[in-house]
Coordinates of C-alpha atoms in Angstrom, one line a residue:
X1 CA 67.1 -7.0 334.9
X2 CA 71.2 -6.6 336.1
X3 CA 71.9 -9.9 334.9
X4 CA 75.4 -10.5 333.5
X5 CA 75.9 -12.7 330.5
X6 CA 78.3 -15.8 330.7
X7 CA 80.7 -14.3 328.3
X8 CA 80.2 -11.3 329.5
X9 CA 83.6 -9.2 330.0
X10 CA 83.0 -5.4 331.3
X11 CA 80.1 -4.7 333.8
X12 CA 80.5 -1.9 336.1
X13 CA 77.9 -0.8 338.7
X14 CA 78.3 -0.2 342.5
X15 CA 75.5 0.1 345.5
X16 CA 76.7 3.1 345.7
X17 CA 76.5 4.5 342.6
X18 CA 72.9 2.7 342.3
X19 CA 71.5 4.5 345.4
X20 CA 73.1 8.1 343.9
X21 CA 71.4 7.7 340.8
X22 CA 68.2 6.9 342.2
X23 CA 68.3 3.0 342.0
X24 CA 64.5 2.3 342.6
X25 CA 63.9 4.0 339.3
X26 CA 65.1 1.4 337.4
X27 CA 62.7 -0.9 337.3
X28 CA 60.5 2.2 335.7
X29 CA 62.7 1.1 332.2
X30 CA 61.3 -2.2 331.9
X31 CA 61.8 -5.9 331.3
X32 CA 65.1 -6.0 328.5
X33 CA 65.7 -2.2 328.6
X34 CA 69.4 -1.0 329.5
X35 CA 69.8 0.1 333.2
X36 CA 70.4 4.2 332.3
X37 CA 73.8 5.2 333.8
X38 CA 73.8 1.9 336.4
X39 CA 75.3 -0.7 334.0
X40 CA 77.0 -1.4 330.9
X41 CA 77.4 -4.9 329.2
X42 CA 79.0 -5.9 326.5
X43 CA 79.1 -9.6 324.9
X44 CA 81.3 -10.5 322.6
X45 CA 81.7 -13.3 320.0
X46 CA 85.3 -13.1 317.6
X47 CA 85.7 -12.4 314.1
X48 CA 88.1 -11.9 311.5
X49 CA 88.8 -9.8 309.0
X50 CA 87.6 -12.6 306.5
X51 CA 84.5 -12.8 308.6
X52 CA 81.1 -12.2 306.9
X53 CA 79.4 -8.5 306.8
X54 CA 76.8 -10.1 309.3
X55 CA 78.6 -11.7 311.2
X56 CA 80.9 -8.6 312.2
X57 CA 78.2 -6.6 313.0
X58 CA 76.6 -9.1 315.2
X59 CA 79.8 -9.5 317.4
X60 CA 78.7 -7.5 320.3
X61 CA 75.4 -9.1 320.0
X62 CA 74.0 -9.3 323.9
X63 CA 75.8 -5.7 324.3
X64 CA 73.7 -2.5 326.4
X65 CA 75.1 0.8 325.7
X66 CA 73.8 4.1 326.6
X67 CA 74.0 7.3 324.3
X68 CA 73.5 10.9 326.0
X69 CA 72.1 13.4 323.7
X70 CA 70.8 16.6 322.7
X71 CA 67.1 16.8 322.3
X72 CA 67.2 16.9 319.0
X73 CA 65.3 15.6 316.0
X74 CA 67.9 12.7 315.1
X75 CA 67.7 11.6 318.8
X76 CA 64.3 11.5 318.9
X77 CA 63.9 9.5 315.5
X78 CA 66.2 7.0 316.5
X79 CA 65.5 6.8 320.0
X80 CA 61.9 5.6 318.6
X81 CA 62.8 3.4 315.7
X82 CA 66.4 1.5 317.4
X83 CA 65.0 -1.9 316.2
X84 CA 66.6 -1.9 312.7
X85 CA 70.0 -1.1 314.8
X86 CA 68.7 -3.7 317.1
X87 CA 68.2 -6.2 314.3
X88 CA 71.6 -5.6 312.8
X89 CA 73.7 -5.9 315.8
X90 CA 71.6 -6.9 318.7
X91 CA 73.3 -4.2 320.8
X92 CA 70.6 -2.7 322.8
X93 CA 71.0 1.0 323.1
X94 CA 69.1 3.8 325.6
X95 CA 69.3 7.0 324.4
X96 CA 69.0 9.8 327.0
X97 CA 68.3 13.1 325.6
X98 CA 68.4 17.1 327.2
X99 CA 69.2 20.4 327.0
X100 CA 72.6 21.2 325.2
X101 CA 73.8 22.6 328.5
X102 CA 72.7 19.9 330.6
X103 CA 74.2 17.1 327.9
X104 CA 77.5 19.4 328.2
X105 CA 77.4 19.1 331.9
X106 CA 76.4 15.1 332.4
X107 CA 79.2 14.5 329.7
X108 CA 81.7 16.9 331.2
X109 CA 81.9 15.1 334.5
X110 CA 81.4 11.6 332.7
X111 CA 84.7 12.1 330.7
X112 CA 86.7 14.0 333.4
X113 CA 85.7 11.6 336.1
X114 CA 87.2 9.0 334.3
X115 CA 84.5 7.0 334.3
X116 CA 82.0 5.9 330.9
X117 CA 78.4 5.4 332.0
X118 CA 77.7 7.3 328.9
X119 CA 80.1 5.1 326.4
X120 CA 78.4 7.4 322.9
X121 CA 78.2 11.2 323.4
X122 CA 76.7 14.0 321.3
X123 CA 79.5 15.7 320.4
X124 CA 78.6 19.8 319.7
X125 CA 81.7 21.1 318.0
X126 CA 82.3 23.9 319.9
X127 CA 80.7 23.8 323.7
X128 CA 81.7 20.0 323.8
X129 CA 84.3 19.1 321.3
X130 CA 86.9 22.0 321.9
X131 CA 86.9 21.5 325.8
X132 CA 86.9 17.7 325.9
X133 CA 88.5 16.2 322.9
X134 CA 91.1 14.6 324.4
X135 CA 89.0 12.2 326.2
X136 CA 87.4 11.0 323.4
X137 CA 88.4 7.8 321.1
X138 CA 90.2 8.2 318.4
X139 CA 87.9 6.9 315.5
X140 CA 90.2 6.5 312.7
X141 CA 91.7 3.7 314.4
X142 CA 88.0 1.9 314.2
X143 CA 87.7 3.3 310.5
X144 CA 91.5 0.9 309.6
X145 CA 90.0 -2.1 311.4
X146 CA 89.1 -4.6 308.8
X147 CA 87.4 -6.5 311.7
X148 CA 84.7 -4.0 312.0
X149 CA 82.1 -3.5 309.5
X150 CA 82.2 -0.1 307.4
X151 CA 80.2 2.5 305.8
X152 CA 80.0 1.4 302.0
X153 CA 80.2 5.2 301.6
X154 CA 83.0 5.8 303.8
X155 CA 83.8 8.1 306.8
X156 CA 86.7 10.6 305.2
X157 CA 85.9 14.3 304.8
X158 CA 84.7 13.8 301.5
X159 CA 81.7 11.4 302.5
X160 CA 80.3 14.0 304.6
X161 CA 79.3 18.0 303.3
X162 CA 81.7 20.1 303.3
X163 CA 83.7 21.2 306.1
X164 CA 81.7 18.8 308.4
X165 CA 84.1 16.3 309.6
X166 CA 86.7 19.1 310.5
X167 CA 84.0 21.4 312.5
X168 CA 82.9 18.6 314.8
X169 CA 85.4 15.6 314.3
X170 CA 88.9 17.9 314.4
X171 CA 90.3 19.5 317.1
X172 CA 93.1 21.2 317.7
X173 CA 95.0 18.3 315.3
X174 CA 94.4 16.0 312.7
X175 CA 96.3 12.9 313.8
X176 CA 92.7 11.9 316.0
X177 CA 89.2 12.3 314.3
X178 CA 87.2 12.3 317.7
X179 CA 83.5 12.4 316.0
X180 CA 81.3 11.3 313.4
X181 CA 78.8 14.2 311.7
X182 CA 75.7 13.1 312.8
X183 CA 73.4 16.3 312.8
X184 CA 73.9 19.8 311.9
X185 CA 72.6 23.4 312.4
X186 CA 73.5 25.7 309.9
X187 CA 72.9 29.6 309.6
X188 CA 70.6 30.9 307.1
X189 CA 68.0 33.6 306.5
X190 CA 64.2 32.9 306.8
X191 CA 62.7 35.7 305.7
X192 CA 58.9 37.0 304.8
X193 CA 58.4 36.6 301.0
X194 CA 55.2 37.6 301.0
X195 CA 55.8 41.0 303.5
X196 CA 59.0 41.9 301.2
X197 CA 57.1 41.6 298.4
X198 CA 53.8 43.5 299.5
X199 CA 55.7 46.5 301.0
X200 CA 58.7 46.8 298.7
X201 CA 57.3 49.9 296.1
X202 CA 57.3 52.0 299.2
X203 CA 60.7 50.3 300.3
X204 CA 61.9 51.5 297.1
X205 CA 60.7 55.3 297.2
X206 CA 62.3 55.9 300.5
X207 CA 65.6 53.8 300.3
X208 CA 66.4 53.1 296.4
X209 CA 66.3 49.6 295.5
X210 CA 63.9 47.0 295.7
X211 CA 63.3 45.1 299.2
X212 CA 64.3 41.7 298.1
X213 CA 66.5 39.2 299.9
X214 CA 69.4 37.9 298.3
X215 CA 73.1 36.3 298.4
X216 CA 74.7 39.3 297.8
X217 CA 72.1 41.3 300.5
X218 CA 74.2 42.9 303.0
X219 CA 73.9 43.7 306.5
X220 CA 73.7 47.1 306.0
X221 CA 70.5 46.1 303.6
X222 CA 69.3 44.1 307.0
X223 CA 69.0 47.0 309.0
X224 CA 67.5 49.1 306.4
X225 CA 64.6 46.4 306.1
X226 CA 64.2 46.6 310.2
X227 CA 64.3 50.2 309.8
X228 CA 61.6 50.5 307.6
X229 CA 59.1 48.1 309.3
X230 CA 59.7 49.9 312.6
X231 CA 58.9 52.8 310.9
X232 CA 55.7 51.4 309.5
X233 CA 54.6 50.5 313.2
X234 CA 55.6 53.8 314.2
X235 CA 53.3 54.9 311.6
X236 CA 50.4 52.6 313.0
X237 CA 50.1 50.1 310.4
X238 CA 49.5 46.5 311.4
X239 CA 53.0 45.1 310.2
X240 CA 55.8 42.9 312.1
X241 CA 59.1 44.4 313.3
X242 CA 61.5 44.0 310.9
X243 CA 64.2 41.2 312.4
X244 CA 65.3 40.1 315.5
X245 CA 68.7 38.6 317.3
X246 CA 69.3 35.9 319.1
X247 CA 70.1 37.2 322.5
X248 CA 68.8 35.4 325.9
X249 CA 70.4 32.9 328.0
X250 CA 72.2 31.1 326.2
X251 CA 76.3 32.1 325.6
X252 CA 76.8 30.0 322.8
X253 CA 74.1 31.4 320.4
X254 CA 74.6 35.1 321.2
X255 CA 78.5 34.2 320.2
X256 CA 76.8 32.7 317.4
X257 CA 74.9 36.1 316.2
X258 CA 77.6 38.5 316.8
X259 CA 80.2 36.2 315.2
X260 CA 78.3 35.9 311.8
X261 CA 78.1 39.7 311.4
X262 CA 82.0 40.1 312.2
X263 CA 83.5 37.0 310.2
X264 CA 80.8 39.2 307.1
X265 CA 83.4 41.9 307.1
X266 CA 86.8 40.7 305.8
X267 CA 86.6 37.3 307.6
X268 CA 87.0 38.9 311.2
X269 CA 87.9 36.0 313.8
X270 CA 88.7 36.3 317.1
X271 CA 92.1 35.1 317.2
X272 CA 95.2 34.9 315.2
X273 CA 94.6 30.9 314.1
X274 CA 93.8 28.4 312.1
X275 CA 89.9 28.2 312.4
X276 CA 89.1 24.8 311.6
X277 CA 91.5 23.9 313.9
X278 CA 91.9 25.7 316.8
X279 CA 94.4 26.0 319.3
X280 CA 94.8 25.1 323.3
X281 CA 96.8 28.1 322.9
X282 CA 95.1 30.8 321.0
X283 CA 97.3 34.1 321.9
X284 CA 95.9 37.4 322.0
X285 CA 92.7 38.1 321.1
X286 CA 92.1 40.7 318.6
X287 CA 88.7 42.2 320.4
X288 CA 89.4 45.8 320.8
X289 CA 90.9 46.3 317.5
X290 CA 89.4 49.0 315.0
X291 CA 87.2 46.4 313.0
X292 CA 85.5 45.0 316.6
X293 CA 85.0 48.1 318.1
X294 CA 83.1 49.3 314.2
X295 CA 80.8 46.2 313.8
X296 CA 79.9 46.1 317.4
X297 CA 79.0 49.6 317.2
X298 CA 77.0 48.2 313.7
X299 CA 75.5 45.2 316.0
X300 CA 74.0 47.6 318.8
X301 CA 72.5 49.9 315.8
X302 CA 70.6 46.4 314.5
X303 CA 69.5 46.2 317.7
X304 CA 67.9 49.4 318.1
X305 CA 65.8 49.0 315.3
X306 CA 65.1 45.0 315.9
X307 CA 62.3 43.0 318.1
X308 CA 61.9 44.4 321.4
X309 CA 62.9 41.5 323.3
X310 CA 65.9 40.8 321.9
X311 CA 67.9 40.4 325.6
X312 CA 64.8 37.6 326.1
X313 CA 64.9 35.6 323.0
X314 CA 67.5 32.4 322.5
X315 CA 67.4 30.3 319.8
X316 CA 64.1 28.7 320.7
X317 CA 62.3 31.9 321.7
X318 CA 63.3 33.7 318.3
X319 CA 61.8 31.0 315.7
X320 CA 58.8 31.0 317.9
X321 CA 58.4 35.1 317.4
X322 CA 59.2 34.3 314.0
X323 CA 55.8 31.6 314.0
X324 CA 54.0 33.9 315.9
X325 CA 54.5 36.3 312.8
X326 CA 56.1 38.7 315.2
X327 CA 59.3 39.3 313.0
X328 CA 59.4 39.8 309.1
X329 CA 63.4 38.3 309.3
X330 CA 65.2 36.2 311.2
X331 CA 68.8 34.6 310.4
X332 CA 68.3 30.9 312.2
X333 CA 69.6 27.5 312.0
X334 CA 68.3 25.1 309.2
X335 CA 66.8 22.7 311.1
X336 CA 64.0 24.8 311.9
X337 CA 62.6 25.0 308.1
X338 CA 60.4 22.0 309.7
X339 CA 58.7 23.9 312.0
X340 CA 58.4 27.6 310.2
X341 CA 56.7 25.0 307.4
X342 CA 53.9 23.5 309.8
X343 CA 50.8 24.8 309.0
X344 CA 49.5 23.8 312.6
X345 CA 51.7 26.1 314.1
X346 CA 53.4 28.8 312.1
X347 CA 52.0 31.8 310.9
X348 CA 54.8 31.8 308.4
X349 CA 54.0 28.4 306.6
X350 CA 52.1 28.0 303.3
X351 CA 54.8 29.3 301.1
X352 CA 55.1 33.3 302.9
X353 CA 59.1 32.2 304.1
X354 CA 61.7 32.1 302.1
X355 CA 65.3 30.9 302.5
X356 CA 68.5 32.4 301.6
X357 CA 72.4 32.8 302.6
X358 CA 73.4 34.5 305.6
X359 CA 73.5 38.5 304.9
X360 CA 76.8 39.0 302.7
X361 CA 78.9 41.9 304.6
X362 CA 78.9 45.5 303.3
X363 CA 82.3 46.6 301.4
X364 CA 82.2 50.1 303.3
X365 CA 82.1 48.5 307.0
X366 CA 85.2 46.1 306.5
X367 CA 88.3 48.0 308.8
X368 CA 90.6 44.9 308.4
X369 CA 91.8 45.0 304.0
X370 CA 90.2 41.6 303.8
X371 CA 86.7 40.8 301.6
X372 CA 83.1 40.3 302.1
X373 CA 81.4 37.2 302.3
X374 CA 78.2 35.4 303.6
X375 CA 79.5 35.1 306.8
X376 CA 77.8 31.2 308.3
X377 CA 78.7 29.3 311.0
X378 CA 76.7 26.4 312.6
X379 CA 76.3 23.7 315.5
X380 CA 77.8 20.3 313.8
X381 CA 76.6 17.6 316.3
X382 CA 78.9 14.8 316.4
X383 CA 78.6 11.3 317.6
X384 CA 81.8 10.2 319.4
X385 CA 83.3 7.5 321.9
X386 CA 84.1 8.3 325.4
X387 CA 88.2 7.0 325.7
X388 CA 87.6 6.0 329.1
X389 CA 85.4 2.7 328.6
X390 CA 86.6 -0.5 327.8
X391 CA 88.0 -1.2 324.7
X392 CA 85.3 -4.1 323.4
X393 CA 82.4 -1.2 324.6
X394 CA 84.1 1.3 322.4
X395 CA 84.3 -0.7 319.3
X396 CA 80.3 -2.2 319.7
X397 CA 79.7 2.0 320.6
X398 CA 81.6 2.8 316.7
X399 CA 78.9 0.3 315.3
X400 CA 75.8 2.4 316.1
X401 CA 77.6 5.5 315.7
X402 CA 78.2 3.9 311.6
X403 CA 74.7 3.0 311.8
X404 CA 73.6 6.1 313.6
X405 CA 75.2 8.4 310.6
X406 CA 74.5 6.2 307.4
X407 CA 72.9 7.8 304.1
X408 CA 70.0 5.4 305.0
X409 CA 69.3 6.4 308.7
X410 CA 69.5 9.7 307.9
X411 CA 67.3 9.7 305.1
X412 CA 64.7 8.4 307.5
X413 CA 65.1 10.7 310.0
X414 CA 64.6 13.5 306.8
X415 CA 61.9 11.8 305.7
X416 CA 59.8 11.4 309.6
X417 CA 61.0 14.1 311.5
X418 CA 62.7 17.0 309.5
X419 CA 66.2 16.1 310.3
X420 CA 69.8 17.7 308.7
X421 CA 71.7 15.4 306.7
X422 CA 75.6 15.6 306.9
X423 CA 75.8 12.4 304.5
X424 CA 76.3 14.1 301.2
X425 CA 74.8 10.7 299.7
X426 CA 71.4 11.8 300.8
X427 CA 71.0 13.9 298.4
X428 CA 71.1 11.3 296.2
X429 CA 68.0 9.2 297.6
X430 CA 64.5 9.3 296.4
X431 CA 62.8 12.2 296.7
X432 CA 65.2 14.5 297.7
X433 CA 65.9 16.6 294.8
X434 CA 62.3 16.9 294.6
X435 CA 61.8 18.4 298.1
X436 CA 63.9 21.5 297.4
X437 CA 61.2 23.2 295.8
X438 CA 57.5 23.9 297.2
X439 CA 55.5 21.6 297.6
X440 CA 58.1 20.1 299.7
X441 CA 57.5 16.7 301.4
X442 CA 60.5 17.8 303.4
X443 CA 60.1 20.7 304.9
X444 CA 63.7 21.5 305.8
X445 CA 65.0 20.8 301.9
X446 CA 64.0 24.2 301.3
X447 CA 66.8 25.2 302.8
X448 CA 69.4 22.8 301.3
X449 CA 70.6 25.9 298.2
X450 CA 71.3 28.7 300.8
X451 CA 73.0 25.7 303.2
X452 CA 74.5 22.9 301.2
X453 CA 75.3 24.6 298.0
X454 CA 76.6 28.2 299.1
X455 CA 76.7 28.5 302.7
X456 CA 79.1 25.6 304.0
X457 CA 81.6 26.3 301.8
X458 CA 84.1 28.2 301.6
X459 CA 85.4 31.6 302.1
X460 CA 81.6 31.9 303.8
X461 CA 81.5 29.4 306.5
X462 CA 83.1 30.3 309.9
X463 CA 84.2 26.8 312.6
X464 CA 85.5 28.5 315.4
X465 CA 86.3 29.6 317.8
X466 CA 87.9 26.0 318.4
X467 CA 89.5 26.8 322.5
X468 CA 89.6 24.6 325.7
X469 CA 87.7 27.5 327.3
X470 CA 85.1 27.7 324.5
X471 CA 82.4 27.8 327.3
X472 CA 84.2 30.4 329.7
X473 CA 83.9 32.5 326.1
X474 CA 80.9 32.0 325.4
X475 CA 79.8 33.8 328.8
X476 CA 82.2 36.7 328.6
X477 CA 80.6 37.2 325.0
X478 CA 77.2 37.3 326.7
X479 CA 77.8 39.5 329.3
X480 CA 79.5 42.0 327.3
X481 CA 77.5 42.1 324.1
X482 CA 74.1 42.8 326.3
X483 CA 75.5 45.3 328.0
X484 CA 76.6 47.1 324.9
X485 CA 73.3 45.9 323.5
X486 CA 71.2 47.3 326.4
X487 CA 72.9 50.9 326.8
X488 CA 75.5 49.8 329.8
X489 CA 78.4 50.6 327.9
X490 CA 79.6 51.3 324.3
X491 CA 80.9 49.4 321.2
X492 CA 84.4 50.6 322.6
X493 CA 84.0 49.6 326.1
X494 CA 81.9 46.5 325.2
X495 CA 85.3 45.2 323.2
X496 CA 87.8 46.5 325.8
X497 CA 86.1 44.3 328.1
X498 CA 86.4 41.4 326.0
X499 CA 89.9 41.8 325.4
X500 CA 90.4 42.1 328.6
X501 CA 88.7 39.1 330.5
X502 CA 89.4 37.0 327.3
X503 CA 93.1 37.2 327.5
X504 CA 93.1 36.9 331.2
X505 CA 91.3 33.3 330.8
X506 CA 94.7 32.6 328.6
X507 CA 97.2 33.6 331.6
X508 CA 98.4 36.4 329.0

């Protein structure tokens, strides 16, 4: 099974490093499988640029890379169906697939370690991008390389939707493009139709407008509608709570939460820079100025009048109250139109959800002069190439991640398993336009208006914070807002101690 080619010219793989990794394992993956984090070969025959389509593709043929990735539902598709990829190149690929914050950590000590037993990475803008982009490859280099095949749609920002390639491909500069779009989770609202609709006359009587769900429905409008289904349970009637936030464990999407309510109100960010591109050196932070200390204030009231368990429930945990039929409201990522739409499972399926924008900010809560807007950010997974492999494993690693992020993969993966498109040519494919509207034969199309058409685009769709320390962020955030959240301290405290701890991370 650790055979090495004739021609081959890159193999690395130690006793050591066999025994660490558990070596007896390997024989678990099977005759012709790749040797997960042991080996890496790579074959190669020349070409040049006058070479044939084919025979480009095929000139790492005999090549075994590995690919460490989220769990999520582009991994899995592909992961499944790799002969196609197989059959193009014949570069064998494994794909390893975990929690984001596992991925993060496996990668992390890959890249700084110097070493590339992971030569293709998921690249999540934010918790992996910003900390470790300068140990990825440089793809536009590949992208000028007439030797090497290329997407007859091409990989420049316009190919992909808007905003994408600078949220998960940009960092910091745009003389490197460290990562191609490959899936995305974008920020919408999934709301009860069917509840809205039922209990709006008595909505109306008490508050003064209709209880609908709109672009231009505002955050103050959101914690109306949770106000007035707590009051119905409070009242005894069998109803849901009215919303819920995502809270629990994980830093990233409780950033996430708090972040789209603030960037709402006059396009609050947390520092003084440009946002799709960030900065190693960000400056002062502006938590603890008059608009933070307001809309955290604002956040702790939602909270009050939201799902019980909001210190409990991440990502995960909050669409499955939202299945459960637990919650009447829940702003959540795109991706999970899929699974709200499965009959099997979800409480909410058979047309009762509908999808919108993210809740536009209210003109009477913005402190900072600037305007109100649907205030979105996402998770833009990128595929890029860890720098530190050889330079024949990095170009056979940019053919799968061309093949891994064409219009035609990715309509497959739309098609099978509910995926996110960041190819703006899928829209273009059969049956896509079609699936927008009920009955959809993909699930998560429903969502393409609020995302695709209004969402990304701009002055509504928020990229950073874009900071070496995202991660060390991401925790302060955490700590902070569920203190606030749970009665610890106030909105003015909460923010002090974000200033604080935030500026001390910078040396400042």
């Amino acid at each position: 099974m650790f055979y090495v080619p004739k021609n081959a010219i890159y193999k690395r793989i130690d006793r050591r490093k066999f025994l660490e990794l558990g070596g007896g394992a390997a024989t678990a993956l099977g005759a012709g499988s790749v040797a997960v984090g042991l080996s890496s070969v790579v074959t190669r025959n020349p070409v040049q640029a006058a070479s044939s389509d084919d025979a480009k593709w095929k000139q790492y043929s005999g090549t075994k890379l590995v690919f460490m990735s989220e769990n999520t539902p582009p991994s899995f598709a592909i992961r499944d169906n790799l002969k196609p990829f197989y059959d193009l190149t014949g570069i064998e690929v494994e794909i390893l697939t975990d929690d984001l914050p596992v991925v993060q950590q496996k990668v992390g000590i890959d890249l700084r370690g110097g070493k590339a037993d992971f030569q293709l990475n998921y690249v999540q803008d934010k918790p992996i991008g910003a900390p470790f982009a300068d140990f990825y490859a440089n793809l536009d280099q590949y992208a000028k390389d007439d030797t090497l095949p290329q997407d007859p749609d091409g990989t420049s920002a316009d190919a992909w939707f808007e905003n994408f390639l600078d949220a998960c491909g940009t960092m910091y500069t745009r003389e490197r493009l460290i990562a191609f779009p490959y899936d995305c989770a974008v920020a919408c609202t999934f709301y009860r139709q069917d509840l809205f609709e039922k209990h709006s006359a008595d909505f109306e009587k008490e508050y003064g407008y209709r209880m609908e769900f709109t672009k231009d429905s505002t955050w103050k409008n959101v914690y109306e509608f949770a106000e007035f289904f707590k009051k119905l349970r409070a009242a005894g009637q069998d109803v849901p709570y009215g919303y819920a936030q995502h809270q629990g464990s994980f830093a990233w999407t409780t950033q996430l939460d708090i972040q789209r309510m603030m960037f709402a109100h006059g396009r609050w960010t947390e520092f003084d820079v440009d946002d799709k591109l960030g900065s190693k050196t960000p400056g002062p932070t502006k938590w603890g100025d008059e608009a933070s200390v307001f809309l955290m204030q604002k956040f702790k009231e939602q909270a009050d009048v939201s799902h019980p368990d909001n210190l409990a429930n991440a990502t995960l945990q909050l669409n499955t109250v939202y299945q459960a039929g637990q919650i009447a409201m829940q702003v959540q990522y795109h991706e999970f139109a899929a699974s709200i739409e499965d009959e099997n499972t979800s409480k909410a399926a058979g047309g009762k959800t509908a999808y919108a924008p993210c809740p536009k900010g209210e003109a009477s809560w913005i402190k900072n002069g600037g305007e109100a807007v649907n205030g979105t950010n996402c998770g833009i997974g990128g595929i890029g190439i860890n720098n530190n492999a050889s330079e024949d494993l990095k170009r056979a690693a940019y053919l799968f991640s061309l093949w891994s992020t064409s219009k035609d993969t990715q309509y497959s993966v739309l098609k099978g398993v509910g995926g996110t498109p960041t190819r703006k040519a899928v829209m273009g494919m059969p049956g896509v336009a079609e699936a927008r509207k009920r009955p959809s034969t993909m699930p998560n199309a429903l969502t393409f208006d609020a995302v695709y058409d209004y969402g990304i685009k701009d002055p509504h769709f928020v990229l950073g914070p874009k900071i070496p320390e995202a991660n060390e962020y991401y925790q302060i955030i955490l700590t902070e807002v569920q203190r606030c959240l749970s009665g610890q301290t106030d909105a003015g405290e909460a923010c002090e101690a974000i200033r604080s701890q935030v500026d001390d991370l910078h040396d400042l």
